[in-house]
Amino acid sequence: MANNSSVLSGNFPVKQISKEVIIVQVLIGVFLSINFFLIITFFKKDVFHTSMRYILFAETLLSDCLFLILANVTLILSYFGVTMQMGFCLILFFLTSLYSYVTPVTLTAMTLERYVAICMPLRHAELCTPHGALQLILIIHSISAVPITINLAVFYSTASPTFNTKRAICHGEMFVLVTWQGHFRSAISQLYFFIMFTIIVFSYIKIMKVAKTASGEHKKSTWKGLRTVILHGFQLLLSLIQLWSVFIEAAALKVSLTLYINIRYFDYIMFFLAPRCLSPLIYGLRDELFFKALKSYALWGLHKK
């Protein structure tokens, strides 16, 4: 994502993008405020700490917050043309890239949790424990770190030994020295998202079969789980389109700079910010237990009066 954090970089005239940058800051401010409120709600209610489902949801909220903050810092520094040592830029790039994967990998894990809950209900309590959730979070971060680790290993095999001491405006493209590195990075990303999307489709098909044979309250719960899986799939689809947007932007740049700026701005809103505002909708507002807790804390002042 770091390479896309310079979507509105300082290389473009300020008058062209000042309004867009303000809009992005407002949207990020709104998303962060909502996510922080949901995180506070999670930590205040002990009942959420005993469920893998809610623990993983809290992880997606924290991951999205870190991602938005890091990406926005890189965006602002790039916009104002602030230079930094490449060692610090590397840290920003690594963390931003890491957390761009943590959320979709966690969504895949949450989909599997729904699959176990609906298709293997007798084993759900055994497999989906709070301790298991913490172990799963470590696994998620390890899996998410693989692509950026490989990318940086390839980069440093060809980079100058003095690279970390240089100063420049930080953006992800500086870690791509030759064309094949960019293609290699894209191939790894698309492999990851193909695997995740396959898991979600598999879970959807299995849950659909259970939904057709279920009855009563179990049927209602199953169809709700099915809708959750569909929303997870939609989130991943937006993230997958973001990988392809790089090629569209490259083609637009050959046509005109104005078209390139407009397309990159649209991609930033639709494929970087939008998927990260869906998590609060899926588990924050659609979940009955979490929504009641949110409502309770939101109206706490009125109740106190």
Coordinates of C-alpha atoms in Angstrom, one line a residue:
M1 CA 0.0 0.0 0.0
A2 CA 2.9 2.3 0.6
N3 CA 3.4 2.7 -3.1
N4 CA -0.2 3.8 -3.3
S5 CA 0.1 6.1 -0.3
S6 CA 1.8 8.6 -2.6
V7 CA -1.4 8.6 -4.7
L8 CA -1.6 12.3 -4.2
S9 CA 2.1 12.9 -4.0
G10 CA 3.9 16.2 -4.0
N11 CA 5.0 15.6 -7.6
F12 CA 1.7 17.1 -8.7
P13 CA 0.6 20.7 -8.5
V14 CA -0.9 21.6 -5.1
K15 CA -3.9 23.4 -6.5
Q16 CA -4.9 20.3 -8.4
I17 CA -5.1 18.1 -5.3
S18 CA -5.7 20.3 -2.2
K19 CA -9.4 19.6 -2.2
E20 CA -8.9 15.9 -2.7
V21 CA -6.4 15.7 0.1
I22 CA -8.8 17.4 2.5
I23 CA -11.6 15.0 1.5
V24 CA -9.2 12.0 2.2
Q25 CA -8.4 13.5 5.6
V26 CA -12.0 13.9 6.5
L27 CA -12.8 10.3 5.4
I28 CA -9.9 8.9 7.3
G29 CA -10.9 10.9 10.4
V30 CA -14.4 9.5 10.2
F31 CA -13.2 5.9 9.7
L32 CA -10.7 6.2 12.6
S33 CA -13.3 7.7 15.0
I34 CA -15.8 4.9 14.3
N35 CA -13.1 2.2 14.6
F36 CA -11.8 3.6 17.9
F37 CA -15.4 3.7 19.3
L38 CA -15.8 0.0 18.3
I39 CA -12.4 -0.9 19.9
I40 CA -13.4 0.8 23.1
T41 CA -16.7 -1.1 23.1
F42 CA -14.8 -4.4 22.6
F43 CA -12.5 -3.8 25.6
K44 CA -15.2 -2.7 27.9
K45 CA -17.3 -5.8 27.5
D46 CA -15.9 -9.0 28.9
V47 CA -18.3 -11.2 26.9
F48 CA -16.4 -10.3 23.7
H49 CA -13.1 -11.5 25.1
T50 CA -14.3 -15.1 25.3
S51 CA -15.2 -15.4 21.6
M52 CA -12.7 -15.9 18.7
R53 CA -15.2 -14.2 16.4
Y54 CA -15.0 -10.9 18.4
I55 CA -11.3 -11.2 19.1
L56 CA -10.6 -11.4 15.4
F57 CA -13.0 -8.6 14.7
A58 CA -11.1 -6.4 17.2
E59 CA -7.9 -7.4 15.4
T60 CA -9.3 -6.1 12.0
L61 CA -10.2 -2.8 13.7
L62 CA -6.7 -2.3 15.1
S63 CA -5.1 -3.4 11.8
D64 CA -7.3 -1.0 9.8
C65 CA -6.4 1.9 12.2
L66 CA -2.7 1.2 12.0
F67 CA -2.9 0.9 8.2
L68 CA -4.8 4.1 7.8
I69 CA -2.5 6.1 10.1
L70 CA 0.7 4.8 8.5
A71 CA -0.6 5.2 5.0
N72 CA -1.9 8.7 5.8
V73 CA 1.4 9.7 7.4
T74 CA 3.3 8.6 4.2
L75 CA 0.7 10.5 2.1
I76 CA 1.1 13.8 4.0
L77 CA 4.9 13.6 4.1
S78 CA 4.9 12.9 0.4
Y79 CA 2.4 15.7 -0.3
F80 CA 4.5 18.3 1.5
G81 CA 7.8 17.0 -0.1
V82 CA 9.3 16.0 3.3
T83 CA 12.4 13.9 2.9
M84 CA 13.6 11.2 5.3
Q85 CA 16.3 8.6 5.7
M86 CA 15.6 5.5 3.7
G87 CA 16.0 3.4 6.9
F88 CA 12.9 5.1 8.4
C89 CA 11.1 5.0 5.1
L90 CA 11.8 1.2 5.0
I91 CA 10.1 0.8 8.4
L92 CA 7.0 2.8 7.2
F93 CA 6.9 0.7 4.0
F94 CA 7.2 -2.6 5.9
L95 CA 4.5 -1.9 8.4
T96 CA 2.1 -0.4 5.9
S97 CA 2.6 -3.4 3.6
L98 CA 2.3 -5.8 6.5
Y99 CA -1.1 -4.4 7.7
S100 CA -2.4 -4.2 4.1
Y101 CA -2.4 -8.0 4.3
V102 CA -3.3 -8.5 7.9
T103 CA -7.0 -7.4 7.4
P104 CA -7.8 -9.6 4.4
V105 CA -6.0 -12.6 5.9
T106 CA -8.0 -12.1 9.2
L107 CA -11.2 -11.8 7.2
T108 CA -10.4 -15.2 5.7
A109 CA -9.8 -16.6 9.2
M110 CA -13.1 -15.1 10.3
T111 CA -14.8 -16.8 7.4
L112 CA -13.4 -20.2 8.4
E113 CA -14.6 -19.5 11.9
R114 CA -18.1 -19.1 10.6
Y115 CA -17.7 -22.2 8.5
V116 CA -16.7 -24.2 11.6
A117 CA -19.6 -22.7 13.7
I118 CA -22.2 -23.6 11.1
C119 CA -20.9 -26.7 9.4
M120 CA -19.1 -28.3 12.4
P121 CA -21.0 -26.9 15.4
L122 CA -19.9 -29.8 17.7
R123 CA -16.2 -28.9 17.2
H124 CA -16.6 -25.1 17.3
A125 CA -16.2 -24.8 21.1
E126 CA -13.1 -27.0 20.9
L127 CA -11.4 -25.3 17.9
C128 CA -12.4 -21.6 18.4
T129 CA -11.2 -20.7 21.9
P130 CA -9.8 -17.4 23.0
H131 CA -6.3 -18.9 23.4
G132 CA -6.7 -20.3 19.9
A133 CA -7.6 -16.9 18.7
L134 CA -4.3 -15.4 20.1
Q135 CA -2.3 -18.1 18.4
L136 CA -4.2 -17.5 15.2
I137 CA -3.4 -13.8 15.3
L138 CA 0.4 -14.7 15.5
I139 CA -0.1 -17.0 12.5
I140 CA -2.0 -14.2 10.6
H141 CA 0.9 -11.8 11.2
S142 CA 3.5 -14.3 10.1
I143 CA 1.6 -15.1 6.9
S144 CA 1.1 -11.4 6.2
A145 CA 4.8 -10.7 6.6
V146 CA 5.9 -13.2 4.0
P147 CA 5.2 -11.1 0.8
I148 CA 6.9 -7.9 2.0
T149 CA 9.8 -9.9 3.4
I150 CA 10.3 -11.6 0.0
N151 CA 10.0 -8.2 -1.8
L152 CA 12.6 -6.5 0.4
A153 CA 14.9 -9.5 0.2
V154 CA 14.8 -9.3 -3.6
F155 CA 15.3 -5.5 -3.4
Y156 CA 18.3 -5.6 -1.2
S157 CA 19.9 -8.2 -3.4
T158 CA 20.3 -5.5 -6.1
A159 CA 20.2 -2.2 -4.0
S160 CA 23.3 -0.2 -3.2
P161 CA 24.8 -0.8 0.3
T162 CA 24.4 2.9 1.1
F163 CA 20.7 3.0 0.3
N164 CA 19.6 3.2 4.0
T165 CA 21.7 6.4 4.5
K166 CA 20.2 8.3 1.6
R167 CA 17.4 10.9 2.1
A168 CA 14.4 11.2 -0.3
I169 CA 10.6 11.5 -0.4
C170 CA 9.2 8.2 0.9
H171 CA 7.1 6.1 -1.5
G172 CA 6.9 2.4 -2.3
E173 CA 8.1 2.6 -5.9
M174 CA 11.6 3.4 -4.7
F175 CA 11.8 -0.2 -3.6
V176 CA 11.3 -1.4 -7.1
L177 CA 14.6 -1.1 -9.0
V178 CA 13.7 -3.1 -12.1
T179 CA 10.5 -3.9 -13.9
W180 CA 10.4 -7.6 -13.0
Q181 CA 10.4 -6.8 -9.3
G182 CA 7.1 -5.0 -9.7
H183 CA 5.7 -8.0 -11.6
F184 CA 7.0 -10.4 -9.0
R185 CA 5.5 -8.4 -6.2
S186 CA 2.1 -8.3 -8.0
A187 CA 2.3 -12.1 -8.7
I188 CA 2.8 -12.8 -4.9
S189 CA -0.1 -10.5 -4.0
Q190 CA -2.5 -12.1 -6.5
L191 CA -1.5 -15.6 -5.4
Y192 CA -2.4 -14.6 -1.8
F193 CA -5.7 -13.1 -2.8
F194 CA -6.6 -16.1 -5.1
I195 CA -6.0 -18.5 -2.2
M196 CA -8.1 -16.3 0.2
F197 CA -10.9 -15.9 -2.3
T198 CA -11.0 -19.7 -2.9
I199 CA -11.3 -20.3 0.8
I200 CA -14.2 -17.9 1.0
V201 CA -16.0 -19.4 -2.0
F202 CA -15.5 -22.9 -0.5
S203 CA -16.9 -21.8 2.8
Y204 CA -19.9 -20.1 1.0
I205 CA -20.7 -23.3 -0.8
K206 CA -20.6 -25.4 2.3
I207 CA -22.6 -23.0 4.4
M208 CA -25.2 -22.7 1.5
K209 CA -25.7 -26.5 1.6
V210 CA -26.3 -26.4 5.4
A211 CA -28.7 -23.4 5.0
K212 CA -30.9 -25.3 2.5
T213 CA -31.4 -28.2 5.0
A214 CA -31.5 -26.1 8.2
S215 CA -34.8 -25.2 10.0
G216 CA -36.1 -22.8 12.6
E217 CA -33.7 -20.7 14.6
H218 CA -30.7 -22.6 13.1
K219 CA -31.8 -21.7 9.6
K220 CA -31.9 -18.0 10.5
S221 CA -28.4 -18.1 12.1
T222 CA -27.1 -20.0 9.1
W223 CA -28.4 -17.5 6.6
K224 CA -27.0 -14.7 8.6
G225 CA -23.6 -16.4 8.6
L226 CA -23.9 -16.8 4.8
R227 CA -24.5 -13.1 4.4
T228 CA -21.4 -12.4 6.5
V229 CA -19.3 -14.6 4.2
I230 CA -20.7 -12.8 1.1
L231 CA -19.6 -9.4 2.6
H232 CA -16.2 -10.8 3.4
G233 CA -15.9 -11.9 -0.2
F234 CA -16.9 -8.4 -1.4
Q235 CA -14.2 -6.9 0.8
L236 CA -11.6 -9.2 -0.6
L237 CA -12.8 -8.5 -4.2
L238 CA -12.2 -4.7 -3.6
S239 CA -8.7 -5.5 -2.4
L240 CA -8.1 -7.7 -5.3
I241 CA -9.2 -5.0 -7.8
Q242 CA -6.7 -2.7 -6.1
L243 CA -3.9 -5.0 -7.3
W244 CA -5.1 -4.7 -10.9
S245 CA -5.6 -0.9 -10.6
V246 CA -1.8 -0.4 -10.9
F247 CA -1.9 -1.6 -14.6
I248 CA -4.9 0.7 -15.3
E249 CA -3.1 3.7 -13.8
A250 CA 0.0 3.0 -15.9
A251 CA -2.1 3.0 -19.0
A252 CA -3.8 6.2 -17.9
L253 CA -0.5 7.9 -17.4
K254 CA 0.3 7.3 -21.1
V255 CA -2.9 9.2 -22.0
S256 CA -2.6 12.2 -19.8
L257 CA -1.4 13.3 -16.3
T258 CA -4.9 14.6 -15.4
L259 CA -6.5 11.3 -16.1
Y260 CA -3.8 9.5 -14.1
I261 CA -4.4 11.7 -11.1
N262 CA -8.2 11.3 -11.2
I263 CA -7.9 7.5 -11.5
R264 CA -5.4 7.1 -8.7
Y265 CA -7.6 9.3 -6.5
F266 CA -10.7 7.1 -7.3
D267 CA -8.7 3.9 -6.6
Y268 CA -7.5 5.3 -3.3
I269 CA -11.1 6.0 -2.1
M270 CA -12.7 2.8 -3.6
F271 CA -10.1 0.1 -3.1
F272 CA -8.1 1.3 -0.1
L273 CA -10.5 3.2 2.1
A274 CA -13.8 1.6 1.3
P275 CA -12.9 -2.0 2.1
R276 CA -11.8 -0.9 5.6
C277 CA -15.1 0.8 6.4
L278 CA -17.0 -2.4 5.8
S279 CA -15.7 -4.3 8.8
P280 CA -17.6 -2.0 11.3
L281 CA -20.7 -2.6 9.2
I282 CA -20.3 -6.4 9.1
Y283 CA -19.6 -7.0 12.8
G284 CA -20.3 -3.7 14.4
L285 CA -23.8 -2.8 13.2
R286 CA -25.1 -6.2 11.9
D287 CA -24.1 -8.2 15.0
E288 CA -27.0 -8.0 17.5
L289 CA -24.8 -8.4 20.6
F290 CA -22.2 -5.8 19.5
F291 CA -24.9 -3.4 18.3
K292 CA -26.6 -3.5 21.7
A293 CA -23.3 -2.7 23.4
L294 CA -22.6 0.1 21.0
K295 CA -26.1 1.6 21.6
S296 CA -25.6 1.3 25.4
Y297 CA -22.3 3.2 25.3
A298 CA -23.5 5.7 22.7
L299 CA -26.5 6.6 24.9
W300 CA -24.7 6.3 28.2
G301 CA -24.8 10.0 28.9
L302 CA -28.5 10.2 28.3
H303 CA -29.2 7.2 30.5
K304 CA -27.1 8.7 33.2
K305 CA -29.2 11.9 33.1

